[in-house]
Coordinates of C-alpha atoms in Angstrom, one line a residue:
M22 CA 0.0 0.2 0.5
K23 CA 3.1 1.7 0.4
G24 CA 4.1 1.6 -3.6
M25 CA 6.9 -0.4 -1.9
T26 CA 7.8 -3.7 -5.0
Y27 CA 7.6 -7.2 -4.7
Q28 CA 11.5 -6.8 -4.8
Q29 CA 11.3 -4.0 -1.4
L30 CA 9.2 -6.3 0.6
A31 CA 11.2 -9.5 0.5
D32 CA 14.5 -7.0 1.4
H33 CA 12.9 -5.7 4.4
Y34 CA 11.5 -8.7 5.3
N35 CA 14.8 -11.2 4.1
V36 CA 12.6 -13.5 1.9
S37 CA 12.6 -14.6 -1.0
I38 CA 10.4 -13.0 -3.6
H39 CA 8.7 -16.3 -4.5
T40 CA 7.4 -16.3 -0.9
V41 CA 6.1 -12.3 -1.4
K42 CA 4.7 -13.7 -4.4
S43 CA 3.3 -16.4 -2.4
W44 CA 1.9 -14.0 0.1
K45 CA -0.2 -11.5 -2.1
R46 CA -2.0 -15.4 -4.1
R47 CA -3.1 -16.1 -0.8
Y48 CA -4.2 -13.2 0.5
G49 CA -6.0 -11.3 -2.6
W50 CA -3.3 -8.0 -2.7
Q51 CA -3.7 -5.5 -4.7
R52 CA -1.6 -2.8 -5.8
Q53 CA -3.3 1.2 -4.8
K54 CA -3.9 3.5 -6.8
K55 CA -2.2 6.2 -6.6
S56 CA -4.6 8.7 -8.5
S57 CA -8.3 8.2 -10.0
K58 CA -5.8 9.5 -13.5
Q59 CA -3.5 5.5 -12.5
A60 CA -6.8 4.2 -11.5
H61 CA -7.9 4.4 -15.3
S62 CA -4.9 4.1 -16.5
I63 CA -4.2 1.4 -19.6
F64 CA -1.0 0.1 -17.7
N65 CA -3.0 -0.2 -14.9
Q66 CA -6.3 -2.1 -16.5
F67 CA -3.9 -4.6 -19.0
L68 CA -0.6 -5.0 -17.0
S69 CA -0.1 -7.5 -14.3
D70 CA 1.6 -6.4 -11.8
E71 CA 5.1 -8.0 -12.9
T72 CA 5.6 -6.8 -15.8
I73 CA 4.4 -2.6 -13.8
E74 CA 7.3 -3.9 -11.8
I75 CA 9.8 -4.2 -13.4
M76 CA 8.5 -1.0 -15.4
E77 CA 9.0 0.8 -12.1
K78 CA 12.4 0.1 -11.4
M79 CA 13.1 0.9 -14.9
G80 CA 12.1 4.2 -14.8
G81 CA 16.2 5.6 -14.1
R82 CA 17.8 3.6 -17.3
T83 CA 19.1 6.0 -19.5
S84 CA 18.6 5.3 -23.3
L85 CA 21.9 3.9 -23.6
D86 CA 21.7 1.7 -20.3
L87 CA 18.8 0.2 -22.2
I88 CA 20.8 -0.6 -25.6
W89 CA 23.7 -2.3 -23.4
D90 CA 20.7 -4.5 -22.0
Q91 CA 20.1 -5.6 -24.9
I92 CA 23.8 -5.9 -26.1
Q93 CA 24.2 -8.6 -23.6
I94 CA 21.2 -10.0 -24.1
Q95 CA 21.7 -10.7 -27.5
Y96 CA 25.0 -11.8 -26.7
A97 CA 23.8 -14.4 -24.4
A98 CA 21.3 -15.3 -26.9
I99 CA 24.2 -16.0 -29.4
I100 CA 26.0 -17.8 -27.2
R101 CA 23.4 -20.1 -25.3
A102 CA 22.6 -21.2 -29.7
Q103 CA 27.0 -22.8 -29.9
R104 CA 25.2 -25.8 -27.3
I105 CA 21.4 -25.5 -28.4
M106 CA 22.2 -25.8 -32.3
H107 CA 25.3 -27.2 -31.7
V108 CA 26.3 -30.7 -35.0
A109 CA 28.5 -32.7 -33.5
D110 CA 29.7 -34.5 -37.5
R111 CA 27.7 -35.0 -40.9
D112 CA 25.9 -37.9 -39.1
D113 CA 24.4 -36.3 -36.5
M114 CA 20.8 -36.7 -37.9
I115 CA 17.2 -35.8 -35.3
K116 CA 14.7 -38.4 -35.7
E117 CA 11.1 -37.0 -34.4
L118 CA 7.8 -38.9 -33.7
K119 CA 5.7 -36.9 -36.1
K120 CA 1.9 -39.3 -36.4
A121 CA 1.3 -42.8 -35.0
T122 CA -2.0 -44.1 -35.2
Y123 CA -3.2 -47.2 -32.6
I124 CA -5.2 -49.7 -32.8
P125 CA -8.2 -48.7 -30.9
S126 CA -9.7 -52.0 -29.8
S127 CA -6.7 -52.5 -27.5
L128 CA -7.2 -49.2 -25.5
E129 CA -10.5 -50.2 -24.3
E130 CA -8.8 -53.3 -22.6
E131 CA -7.8 -53.4 -19.4
T132 CA -6.4 -56.4 -17.0
I133 CA -7.1 -57.6 -13.9
E134 CA -5.6 -55.2 -12.0
G135 CA -7.2 -52.8 -14.2
I136 CA -4.4 -51.0 -15.8
H137 CA -4.7 -50.1 -19.6
P138 CA -2.1 -52.5 -21.9
E139 CA 0.5 -50.7 -24.3
P140 CA -1.2 -49.4 -27.2
E141 CA -0.7 -51.6 -30.8
I142 CA 0.7 -49.4 -33.1
T143 CA -0.2 -50.2 -36.9
S144 CA 1.4 -47.1 -38.1
E145 CA 4.5 -44.1 -37.4
E146 CA 5.4 -40.6 -39.4
F147 CA 8.0 -39.5 -38.8
S148 CA 10.5 -36.8 -39.6
F149 CA 13.9 -36.2 -40.6
Q150 CA 16.6 -33.0 -39.4
F151 CA 20.1 -34.0 -41.5
S152 CA 23.0 -32.2 -39.7
W153 CA 23.6 -30.4 -42.9
D154 CA 20.3 -28.5 -43.2
R155 CA 20.5 -28.1 -39.7
H156 CA 23.8 -27.1 -40.2
A157 CA 22.9 -24.3 -42.7
T158 CA 20.2 -23.2 -40.6
F159 CA 22.6 -23.0 -37.8
L160 CA 24.3 -20.8 -40.1
N161 CA 22.5 -18.2 -40.9
A162 CA 20.6 -18.3 -37.7
Q163 CA 24.2 -17.7 -36.1
S164 CA 24.5 -14.2 -39.0
R165 CA 21.4 -12.4 -38.4
A166 CA 22.3 -12.3 -35.1
M167 CA 25.2 -11.9 -35.2
G168 CA 24.0 -8.9 -37.8
E169 CA 22.0 -7.5 -35.1
L170 CA 24.5 -7.0 -31.8
R171 CA 26.6 -5.6 -34.4
R172 CA 24.2 -2.9 -34.7
L173 CA 23.5 -2.2 -31.6
I174 CA 26.7 -2.0 -30.7
K175 CA 27.1 0.6 -33.3
Q176 CA 24.5 3.1 -31.6
F177 CA 26.2 1.9 -28.4
E178 CA 29.1 3.9 -29.5
E179 CA 27.8 6.8 -31.2
L180 CA 26.1 7.3 -27.4
A181 CA 28.8 6.3 -24.9
H182 CA 30.6 8.9 -23.3
A183 CA 34.4 7.7 -24.4
K184 CA 35.9 7.8 -20.8
D185 CA 32.9 4.4 -20.1
E186 CA 34.2 1.5 -19.4
R187 CA 31.3 -0.3 -20.8
R188 CA 33.6 0.5 -24.4
L189 CA 36.1 -1.7 -23.1
R190 CA 33.5 -4.8 -22.6
L191 CA 32.5 -4.8 -26.2
K192 CA 36.2 -4.4 -27.2
Q193 CA 36.1 -8.2 -26.2
I194 CA 32.8 -8.1 -27.6
E195 CA 33.7 -7.5 -31.7
L196 CA 36.8 -9.6 -31.2
T197 CA 34.7 -12.6 -30.1
I198 CA 32.0 -11.8 -33.2
E199 CA 35.1 -11.6 -35.7
K200 CA 36.9 -15.0 -35.5
T201 CA 32.9 -16.4 -35.4
K202 CA 31.9 -14.5 -38.5
K203 CA 35.5 -16.2 -39.4
A204 CA 34.4 -19.0 -39.3
V205 CA 30.7 -19.1 -40.0
R206 CA 32.3 -18.0 -44.1
E207 CA 34.9 -20.6 -43.0
E208 CA 31.8 -23.7 -43.5
K209 CA 29.7 -21.7 -45.6
E210 CA 33.3 -21.9 -48.4
E211 CA 34.0 -25.9 -47.7
D212 CA 30.2 -26.6 -47.6
L213 CA 30.1 -24.7 -51.0
H214 CA 33.3 -27.2 -52.2
I215 CA 31.9 -29.5 -51.1
M216 CA 28.1 -29.6 -53.4
I217 CA 30.6 -29.0 -56.5
K218 CA 32.3 -31.8 -55.6
R219 CA 29.1 -34.5 -55.4
K220 CA 28.0 -32.6 -58.7
E221 CA 31.1 -33.6 -60.7
D222 CA 30.8 -37.3 -59.5
N223 CA 27.8 -36.9 -61.0
S224 CA 28.0 -36.2 -64.1

């Protein structure tokens, strides 16, 4: 009622923010409206308390801070993608079941203990993701992500003060980008060479 955020309450009472949110649900807390104008604002009518709290915490952040946040999020997503989209080798294929047809009667039968038996499958349909397709998708996605990251870095450098310490961290990120770009180019050139060689073999 005094306008404290969930995090401020958690810090004040030395509990986790999840505990404070559970109190809100349990006791039906509602955020007190500070004025009639605020009571009719579109934010309070349609946005969740958590979203409003995030917006309140962003109140003191500058446009440069927001760009820096986007740079860190984008860079973290690129690094995380290395593990998620990793392709071990050319035999690294993914096989996923798309559709299966079962014998209807087998689902209705029950054993003496009342346990359903395993359904009998009459047909299955699978989808396959070959290593070269997955790798090509990864390279294209990474190139687009790198392009967006470079755009954000350029915006930051145009706005940031010359002595902003975050510039040093950007230099490290830029060096990593250049190494990754070089590796991507080399892998694309290698893939292209293999494709041309296959055409010659088939002629």
